[in-house]
XYZ file of C-alpha atoms in Angstrom:
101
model
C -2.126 26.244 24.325
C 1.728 25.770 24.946
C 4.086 28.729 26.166
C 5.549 30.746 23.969
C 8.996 29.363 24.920
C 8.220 25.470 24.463
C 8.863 23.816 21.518
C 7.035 21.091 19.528
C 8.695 17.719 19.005
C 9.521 19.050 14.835
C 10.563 22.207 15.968
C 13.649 20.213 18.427
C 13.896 18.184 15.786
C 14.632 20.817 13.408
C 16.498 23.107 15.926
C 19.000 19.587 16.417
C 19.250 19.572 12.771
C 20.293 23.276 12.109
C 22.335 22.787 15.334
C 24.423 19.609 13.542
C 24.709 21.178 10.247
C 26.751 24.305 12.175
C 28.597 21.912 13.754
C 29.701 19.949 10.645
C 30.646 23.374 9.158
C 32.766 24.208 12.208
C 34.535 20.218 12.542
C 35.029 20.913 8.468
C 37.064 24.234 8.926
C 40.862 24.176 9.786
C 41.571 24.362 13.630
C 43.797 26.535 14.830
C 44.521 24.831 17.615
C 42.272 26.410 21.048
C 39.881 28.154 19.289
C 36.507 27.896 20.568
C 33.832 26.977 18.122
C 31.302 30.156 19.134
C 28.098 31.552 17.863
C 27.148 35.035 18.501
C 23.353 36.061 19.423
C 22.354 36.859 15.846
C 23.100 33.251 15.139
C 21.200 32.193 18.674
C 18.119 34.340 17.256
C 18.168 32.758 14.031
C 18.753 29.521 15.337
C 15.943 29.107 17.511
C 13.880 31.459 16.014
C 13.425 33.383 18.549
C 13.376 37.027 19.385
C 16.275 39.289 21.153
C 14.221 39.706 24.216
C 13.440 36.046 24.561
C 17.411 35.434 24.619
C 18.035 38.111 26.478
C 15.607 36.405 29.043
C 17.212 33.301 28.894
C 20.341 34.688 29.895
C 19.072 36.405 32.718
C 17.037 33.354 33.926
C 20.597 31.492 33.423
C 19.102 28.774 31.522
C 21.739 29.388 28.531
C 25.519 29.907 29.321
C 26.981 33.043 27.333
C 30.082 35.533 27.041
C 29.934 38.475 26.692
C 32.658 40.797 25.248
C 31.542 44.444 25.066
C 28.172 44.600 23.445
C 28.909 41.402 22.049
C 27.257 38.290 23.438
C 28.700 34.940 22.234
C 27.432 31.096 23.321
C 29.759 28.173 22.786
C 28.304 25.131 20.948
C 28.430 22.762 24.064
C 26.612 25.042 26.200
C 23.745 25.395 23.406
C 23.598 21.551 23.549
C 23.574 21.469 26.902
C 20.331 23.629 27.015
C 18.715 21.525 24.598
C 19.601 18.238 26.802
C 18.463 19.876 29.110
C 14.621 21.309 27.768
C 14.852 17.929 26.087
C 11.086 15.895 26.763
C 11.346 12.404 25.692
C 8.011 11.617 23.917
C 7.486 7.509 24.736
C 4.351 6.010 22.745
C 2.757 3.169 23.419
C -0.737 2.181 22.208
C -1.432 5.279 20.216
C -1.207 7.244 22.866
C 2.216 9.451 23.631
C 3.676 9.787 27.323
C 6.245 12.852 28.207
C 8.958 11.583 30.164
């Protein structure tokens, strides 16, 4: 049985997907010209699905870059994709059978 904390191939696949879709809704919305495009942990938590400890975790491991402002704790959208580039297992299949890479 896997971790807790890995992933299936669907579930990065579908993590990517809701990750693209939030970016599409940020490129779509007027800039104003440095503002950072940010999600804050509630977003993180829905995201990935996971729970509050779990990010809180990450943080403290330092796998996932964050801010945080007060209570607040905000992650821009290049550091979330750099964690995922990062986790990210290339599955390679040959003859029926698939090789991580």
């Amino acid at each position: 049985m896997a971790p807790k904390d890995q992933f299936s191939i669907a579930q990065w696949e579908q993590i990517n997907k809701r990750l693209d879709q939030i970016i599409e809704k940020l490129e779509t919305k007027p800039s104003f010209g440095s503002v950072l495009s940010l999600l804050d942990n509630a977003d993180i938590l829905q995201l990935f699905k996971i729970s509050a400890k779990t990010a809180q975790r990450w943080r403290d491991e330092h796998q996932i870059a964050y801010s945080q402002i007060g209570n607040k704790i905000y992650y821009k959208i290049e550091d979330i994709q750099a964690f995922l580039d990062r986790n990210y297992h290339k599955v390679q299949i040959s003859n029926g059978d698939s090789k991580r890479k």
